[in-house]
mmCIF file of C-alpha atoms in Angstrom:
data_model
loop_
_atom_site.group_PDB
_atom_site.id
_atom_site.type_symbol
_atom_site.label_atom_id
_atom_site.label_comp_id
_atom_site.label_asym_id
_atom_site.label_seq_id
_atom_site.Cartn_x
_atom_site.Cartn_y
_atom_site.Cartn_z
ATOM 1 C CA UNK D 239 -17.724 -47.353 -19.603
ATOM 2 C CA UNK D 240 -20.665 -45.288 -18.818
ATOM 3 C CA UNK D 241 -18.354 -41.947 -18.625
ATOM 4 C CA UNK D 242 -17.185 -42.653 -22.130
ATOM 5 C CA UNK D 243 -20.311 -43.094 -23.395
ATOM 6 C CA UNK D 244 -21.239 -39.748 -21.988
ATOM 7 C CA UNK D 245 -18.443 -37.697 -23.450
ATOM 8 C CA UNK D 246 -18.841 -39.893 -26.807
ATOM 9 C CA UNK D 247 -22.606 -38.368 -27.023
ATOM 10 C CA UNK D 248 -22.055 -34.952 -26.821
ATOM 11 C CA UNK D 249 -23.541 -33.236 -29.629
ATOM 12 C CA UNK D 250 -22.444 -29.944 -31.166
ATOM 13 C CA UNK D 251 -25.243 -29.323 -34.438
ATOM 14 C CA UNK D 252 -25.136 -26.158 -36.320
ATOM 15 C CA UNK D 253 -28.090 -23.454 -37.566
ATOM 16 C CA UNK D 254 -26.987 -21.893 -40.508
ATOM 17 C CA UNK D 255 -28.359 -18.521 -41.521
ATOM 18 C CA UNK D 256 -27.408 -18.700 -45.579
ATOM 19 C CA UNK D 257 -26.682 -15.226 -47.780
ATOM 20 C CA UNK D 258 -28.795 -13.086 -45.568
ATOM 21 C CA UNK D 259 -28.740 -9.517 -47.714
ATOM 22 C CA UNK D 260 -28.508 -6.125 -45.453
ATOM 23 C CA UNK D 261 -26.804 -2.612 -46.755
ATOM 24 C CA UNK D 262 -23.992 -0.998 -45.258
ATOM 25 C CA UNK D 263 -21.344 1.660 -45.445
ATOM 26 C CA UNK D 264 -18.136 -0.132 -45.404
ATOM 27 C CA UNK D 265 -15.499 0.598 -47.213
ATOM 28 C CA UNK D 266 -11.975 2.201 -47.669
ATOM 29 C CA UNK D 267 -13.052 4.711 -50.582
ATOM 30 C CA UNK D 268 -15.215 7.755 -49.649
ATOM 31 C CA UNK D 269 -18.038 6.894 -52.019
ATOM 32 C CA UNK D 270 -18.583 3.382 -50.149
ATOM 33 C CA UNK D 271 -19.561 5.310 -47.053
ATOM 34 C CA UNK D 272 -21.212 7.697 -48.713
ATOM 35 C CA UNK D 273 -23.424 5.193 -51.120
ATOM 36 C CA UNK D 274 -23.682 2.520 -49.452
ATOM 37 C CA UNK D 275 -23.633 -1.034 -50.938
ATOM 38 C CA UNK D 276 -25.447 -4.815 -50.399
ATOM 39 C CA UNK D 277 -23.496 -7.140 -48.172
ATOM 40 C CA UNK D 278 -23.968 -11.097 -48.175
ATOM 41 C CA UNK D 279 -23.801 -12.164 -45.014
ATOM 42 C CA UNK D 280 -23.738 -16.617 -44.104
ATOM 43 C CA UNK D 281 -23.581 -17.440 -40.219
ATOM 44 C CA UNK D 282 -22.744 -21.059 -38.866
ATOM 45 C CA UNK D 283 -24.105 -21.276 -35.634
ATOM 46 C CA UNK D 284 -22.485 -23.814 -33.506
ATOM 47 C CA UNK D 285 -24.418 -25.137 -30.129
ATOM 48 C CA UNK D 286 -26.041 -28.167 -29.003
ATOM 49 C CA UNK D 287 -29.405 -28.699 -30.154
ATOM 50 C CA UNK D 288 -30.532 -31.768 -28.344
ATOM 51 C CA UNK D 289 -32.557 -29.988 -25.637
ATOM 52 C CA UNK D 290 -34.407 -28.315 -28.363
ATOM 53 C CA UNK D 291 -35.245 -31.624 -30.191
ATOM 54 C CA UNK D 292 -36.457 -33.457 -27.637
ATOM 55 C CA UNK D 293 -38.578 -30.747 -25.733
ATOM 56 C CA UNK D 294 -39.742 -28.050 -28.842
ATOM 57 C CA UNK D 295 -38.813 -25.581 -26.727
ATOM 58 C CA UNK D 296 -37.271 -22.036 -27.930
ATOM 59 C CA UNK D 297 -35.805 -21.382 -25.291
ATOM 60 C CA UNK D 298 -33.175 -24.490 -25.600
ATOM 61 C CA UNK D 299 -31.651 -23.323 -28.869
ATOM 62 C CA UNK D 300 -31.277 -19.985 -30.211
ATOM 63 C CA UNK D 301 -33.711 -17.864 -32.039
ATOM 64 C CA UNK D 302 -32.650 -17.020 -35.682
ATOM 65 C CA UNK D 303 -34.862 -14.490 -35.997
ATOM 66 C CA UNK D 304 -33.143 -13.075 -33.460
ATOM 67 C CA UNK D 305 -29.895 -13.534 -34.529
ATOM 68 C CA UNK D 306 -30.813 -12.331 -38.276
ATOM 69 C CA UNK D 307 -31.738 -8.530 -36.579
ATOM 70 C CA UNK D 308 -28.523 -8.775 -34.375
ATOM 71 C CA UNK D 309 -26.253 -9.578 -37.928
ATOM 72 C CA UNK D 310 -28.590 -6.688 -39.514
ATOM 73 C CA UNK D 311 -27.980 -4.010 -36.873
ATOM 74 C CA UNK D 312 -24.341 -4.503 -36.857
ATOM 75 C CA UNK D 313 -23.794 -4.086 -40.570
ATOM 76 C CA UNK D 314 -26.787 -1.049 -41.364
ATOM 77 C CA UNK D 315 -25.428 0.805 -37.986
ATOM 78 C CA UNK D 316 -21.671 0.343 -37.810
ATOM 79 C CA UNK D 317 -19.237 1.547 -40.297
ATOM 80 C CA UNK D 318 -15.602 -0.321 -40.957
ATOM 81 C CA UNK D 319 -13.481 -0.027 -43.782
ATOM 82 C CA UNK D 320 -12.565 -3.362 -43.993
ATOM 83 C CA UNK D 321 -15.129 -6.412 -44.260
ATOM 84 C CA UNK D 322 -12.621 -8.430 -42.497
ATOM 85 C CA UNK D 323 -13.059 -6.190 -39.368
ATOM 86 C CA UNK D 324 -16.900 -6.388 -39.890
ATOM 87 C CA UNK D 325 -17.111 -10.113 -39.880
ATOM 88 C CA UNK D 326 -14.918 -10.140 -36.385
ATOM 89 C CA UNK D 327 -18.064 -7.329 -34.945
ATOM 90 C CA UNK D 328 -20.467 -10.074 -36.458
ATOM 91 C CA UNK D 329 -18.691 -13.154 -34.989
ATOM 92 C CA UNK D 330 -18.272 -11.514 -31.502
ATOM 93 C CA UNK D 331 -21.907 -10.072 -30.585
ATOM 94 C CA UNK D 332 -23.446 -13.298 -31.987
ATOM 95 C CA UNK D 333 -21.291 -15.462 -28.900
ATOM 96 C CA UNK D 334 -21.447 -12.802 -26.739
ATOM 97 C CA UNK D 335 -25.497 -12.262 -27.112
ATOM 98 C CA UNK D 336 -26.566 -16.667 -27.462
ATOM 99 C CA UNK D 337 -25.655 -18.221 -23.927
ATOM 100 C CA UNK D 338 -26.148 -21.228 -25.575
ATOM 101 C CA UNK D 339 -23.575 -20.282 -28.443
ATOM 102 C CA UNK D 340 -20.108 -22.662 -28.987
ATOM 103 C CA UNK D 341 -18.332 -20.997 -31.825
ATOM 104 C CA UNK D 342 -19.451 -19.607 -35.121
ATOM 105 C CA UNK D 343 -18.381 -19.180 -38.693
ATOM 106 C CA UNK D 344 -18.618 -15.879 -40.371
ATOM 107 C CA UNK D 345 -18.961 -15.304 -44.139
ATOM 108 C CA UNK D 346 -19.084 -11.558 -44.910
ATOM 109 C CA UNK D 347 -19.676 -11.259 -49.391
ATOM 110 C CA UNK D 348 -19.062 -7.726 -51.060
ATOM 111 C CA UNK D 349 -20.775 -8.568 -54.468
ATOM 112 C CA UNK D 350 -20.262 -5.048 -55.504
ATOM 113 C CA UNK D 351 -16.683 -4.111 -54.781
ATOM 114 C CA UNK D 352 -15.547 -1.308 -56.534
ATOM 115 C CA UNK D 353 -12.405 -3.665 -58.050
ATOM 116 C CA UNK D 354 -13.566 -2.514 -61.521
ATOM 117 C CA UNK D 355 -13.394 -6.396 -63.116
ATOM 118 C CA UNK D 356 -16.094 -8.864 -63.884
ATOM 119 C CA UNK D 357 -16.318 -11.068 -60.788
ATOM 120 C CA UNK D 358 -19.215 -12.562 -58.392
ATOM 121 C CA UNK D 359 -18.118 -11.633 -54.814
ATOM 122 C CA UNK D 360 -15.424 -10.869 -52.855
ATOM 123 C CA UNK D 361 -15.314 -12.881 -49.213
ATOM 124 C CA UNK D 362 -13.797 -13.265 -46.401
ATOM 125 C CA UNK D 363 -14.633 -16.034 -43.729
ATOM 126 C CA UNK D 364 -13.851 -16.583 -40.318
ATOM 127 C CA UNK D 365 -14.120 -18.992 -37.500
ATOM 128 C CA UNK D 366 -14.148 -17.879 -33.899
ATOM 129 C CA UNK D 367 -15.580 -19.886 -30.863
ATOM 130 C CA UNK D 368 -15.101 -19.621 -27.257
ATOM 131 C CA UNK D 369 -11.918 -21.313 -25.692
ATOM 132 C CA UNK D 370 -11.220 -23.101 -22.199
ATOM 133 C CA UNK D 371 -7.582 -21.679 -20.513
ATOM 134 C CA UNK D 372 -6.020 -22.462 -17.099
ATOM 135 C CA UNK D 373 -4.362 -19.801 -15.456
ATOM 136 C CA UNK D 374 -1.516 -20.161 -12.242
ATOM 137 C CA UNK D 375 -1.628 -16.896 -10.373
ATOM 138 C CA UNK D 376 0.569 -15.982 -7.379
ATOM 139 C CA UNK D 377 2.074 -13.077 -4.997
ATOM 140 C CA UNK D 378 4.933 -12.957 -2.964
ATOM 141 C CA UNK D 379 4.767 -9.022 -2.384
ATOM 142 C CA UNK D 380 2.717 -6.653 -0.535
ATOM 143 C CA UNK D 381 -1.152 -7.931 0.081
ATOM 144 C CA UNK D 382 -0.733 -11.530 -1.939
ATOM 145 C CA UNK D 383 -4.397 -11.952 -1.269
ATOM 146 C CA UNK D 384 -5.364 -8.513 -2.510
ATOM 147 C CA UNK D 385 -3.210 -8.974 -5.161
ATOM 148 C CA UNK D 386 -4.762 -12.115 -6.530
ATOM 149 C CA UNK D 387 -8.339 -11.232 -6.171
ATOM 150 C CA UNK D 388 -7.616 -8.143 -8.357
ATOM 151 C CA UNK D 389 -6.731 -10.038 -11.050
ATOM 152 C CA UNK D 390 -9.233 -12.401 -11.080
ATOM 153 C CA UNK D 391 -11.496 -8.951 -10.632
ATOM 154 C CA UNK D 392 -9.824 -7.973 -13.790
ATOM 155 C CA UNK D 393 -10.041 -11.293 -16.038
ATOM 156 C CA UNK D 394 -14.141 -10.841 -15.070
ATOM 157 C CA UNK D 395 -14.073 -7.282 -16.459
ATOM 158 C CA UNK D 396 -14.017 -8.176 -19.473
ATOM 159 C CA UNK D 397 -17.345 -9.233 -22.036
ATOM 160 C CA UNK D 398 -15.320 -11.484 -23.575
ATOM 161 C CA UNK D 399 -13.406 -13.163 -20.754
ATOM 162 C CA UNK D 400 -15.129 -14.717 -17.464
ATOM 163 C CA UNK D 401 -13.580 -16.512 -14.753
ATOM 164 C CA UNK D 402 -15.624 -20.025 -14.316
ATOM 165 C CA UNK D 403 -13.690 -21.928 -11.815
ATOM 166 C CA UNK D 404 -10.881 -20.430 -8.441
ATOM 167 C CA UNK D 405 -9.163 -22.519 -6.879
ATOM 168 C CA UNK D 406 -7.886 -22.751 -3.258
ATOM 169 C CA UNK D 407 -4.792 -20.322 -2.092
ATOM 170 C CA UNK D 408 -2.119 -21.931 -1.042
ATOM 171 C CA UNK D 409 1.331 -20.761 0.831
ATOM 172 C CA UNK D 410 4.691 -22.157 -1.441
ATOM 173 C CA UNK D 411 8.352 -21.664 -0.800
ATOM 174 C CA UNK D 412 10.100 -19.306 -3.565
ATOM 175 C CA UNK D 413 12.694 -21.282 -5.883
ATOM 176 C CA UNK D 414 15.719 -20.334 -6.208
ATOM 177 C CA UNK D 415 18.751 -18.193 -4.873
ATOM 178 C CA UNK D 416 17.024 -14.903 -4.194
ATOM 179 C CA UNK D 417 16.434 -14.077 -0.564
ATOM 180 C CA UNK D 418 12.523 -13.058 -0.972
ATOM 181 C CA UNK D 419 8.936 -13.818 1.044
ATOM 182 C CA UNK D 420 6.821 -16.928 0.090
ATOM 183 C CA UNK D 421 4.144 -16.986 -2.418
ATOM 184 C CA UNK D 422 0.405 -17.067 -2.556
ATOM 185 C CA UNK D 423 -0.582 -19.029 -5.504
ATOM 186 C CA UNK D 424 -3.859 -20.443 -7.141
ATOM 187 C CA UNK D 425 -5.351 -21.201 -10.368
ATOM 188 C CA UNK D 426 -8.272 -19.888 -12.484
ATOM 189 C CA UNK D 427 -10.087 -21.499 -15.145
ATOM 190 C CA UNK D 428 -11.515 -19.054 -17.762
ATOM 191 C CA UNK D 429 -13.972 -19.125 -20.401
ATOM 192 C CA UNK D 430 -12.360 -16.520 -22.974
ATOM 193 C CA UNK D 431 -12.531 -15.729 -27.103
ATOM 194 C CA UNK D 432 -8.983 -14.845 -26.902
ATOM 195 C CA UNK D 433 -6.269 -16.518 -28.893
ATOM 196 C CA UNK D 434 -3.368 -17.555 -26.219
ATOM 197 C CA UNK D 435 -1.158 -14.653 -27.402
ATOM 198 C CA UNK D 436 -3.955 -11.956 -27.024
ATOM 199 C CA UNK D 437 -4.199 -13.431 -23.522
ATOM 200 C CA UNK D 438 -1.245 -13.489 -22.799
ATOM 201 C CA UNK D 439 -0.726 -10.167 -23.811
ATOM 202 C CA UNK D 440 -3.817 -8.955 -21.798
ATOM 203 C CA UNK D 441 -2.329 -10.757 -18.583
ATOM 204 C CA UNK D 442 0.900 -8.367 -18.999
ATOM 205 C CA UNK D 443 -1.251 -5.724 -19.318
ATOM 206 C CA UNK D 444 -3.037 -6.669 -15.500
ATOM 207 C CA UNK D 445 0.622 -7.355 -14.179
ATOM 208 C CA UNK D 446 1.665 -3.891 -15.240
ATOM 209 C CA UNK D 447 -1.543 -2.043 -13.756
ATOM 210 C CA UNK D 448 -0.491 -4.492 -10.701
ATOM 211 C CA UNK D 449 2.819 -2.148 -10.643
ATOM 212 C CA UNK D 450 4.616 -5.481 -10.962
ATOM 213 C CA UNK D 451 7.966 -5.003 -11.913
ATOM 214 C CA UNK D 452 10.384 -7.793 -13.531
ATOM 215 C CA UNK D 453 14.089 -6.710 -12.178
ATOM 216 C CA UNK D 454 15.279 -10.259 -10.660
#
């Protein structure tokens, strides 16, 4: 009963930066990075604020003020054409910069889009958060060992991807018809912002630097 009660109370609260105004360059039309125009910008910030409340300490939530110069930078510095490409810089430096961070939502307003009607805004919103994924890895070629520790070397390359958890290696029989050695397998938990088929796609990509090639 006590366990349930535990995961029951887990609290996920929000900070919400509303229509913070900066000025950009993005654009697809020459004069939009040339001029320059006033961008909208609304952050949901998603993270447990317990700690925070109960101790008044900074240092247990996230500094908006913070956060606020981060959004700023991104949209005065950078240059995209499309606001949809903006609000996926936006989303990503704000989980990769807060520790603390869960998952955000993204609101990037163009209130003077050159669409030549009468309108208030144009928008586009986003939601993007980090993601728990298991992994099975395993070698049956070459250095198995080697093989598996590069990959795990490779998933912790990455800004957006970290390893959090290995397990044990362990020897298995191969399935199957096809005269070949035993495996090395293992799992990895990871802490990624990929969507499955961008990881998936990613893992290929470590396979092929692997020189792993699919003939059976």
């Amino acid at each position: 009963m006590l366990k349930d009660c535990v995961r029951i109370g887990a609290y996920m609260d929000k900070i919400i930066i509303k229509d913070l105004e900066t000025f950009g360059y993005h654009g697809v039309f020459e004069e939009e990075a040339f001029l320059g125009q006033k961008f909208v910008i609304t952050a949901v910030l998603h993270l447990s604020t317990r700690k925070a409340g109960k101790t008044d300490d900074l240092q247990e939530s996230l500094d908006y003020g913070v956060a606020c110069q981060l959004i700023k930078k991104i949209v005065k510095t950078e240059r995209y054409q499309l606001i949809e490409r903006l609000a996926e810089e936006i989303a990503e430096q704000l989980l990769l910069t807060f520790s603390l961070l869960q998952s955000v939502e993204i609101t990037v307003k163009k209130p003077w889009a050159p669409v030549l009607m009468s309108m208030d805004t144009v928008a586009v919103n986003i939601k993007r958060g980090w993601h728990k994924a298991y992994l099975s890895i395993g070698s049956n070629m070459g250095d198995k060992e080697g093989h598996l520790d590069f990959a795990i070397d490779q998933l912790n390359a990455l800004p957006d991807t970290k390893v959090t958890a290995v397990s044990d290696f362990i020897v298995t029989k191969p399935y199957g018809d096809v005269e070949q050695d035993d495996f090395l397998n293992g799992a990895v938990c990871i802490k990624t912002l990929y969507t499955p088929e961008e990881l998936l796609d990613f893992t290929a990509s470590i396979e092929a630097e692997a020189k792993r090639e699919r003939i059976v």
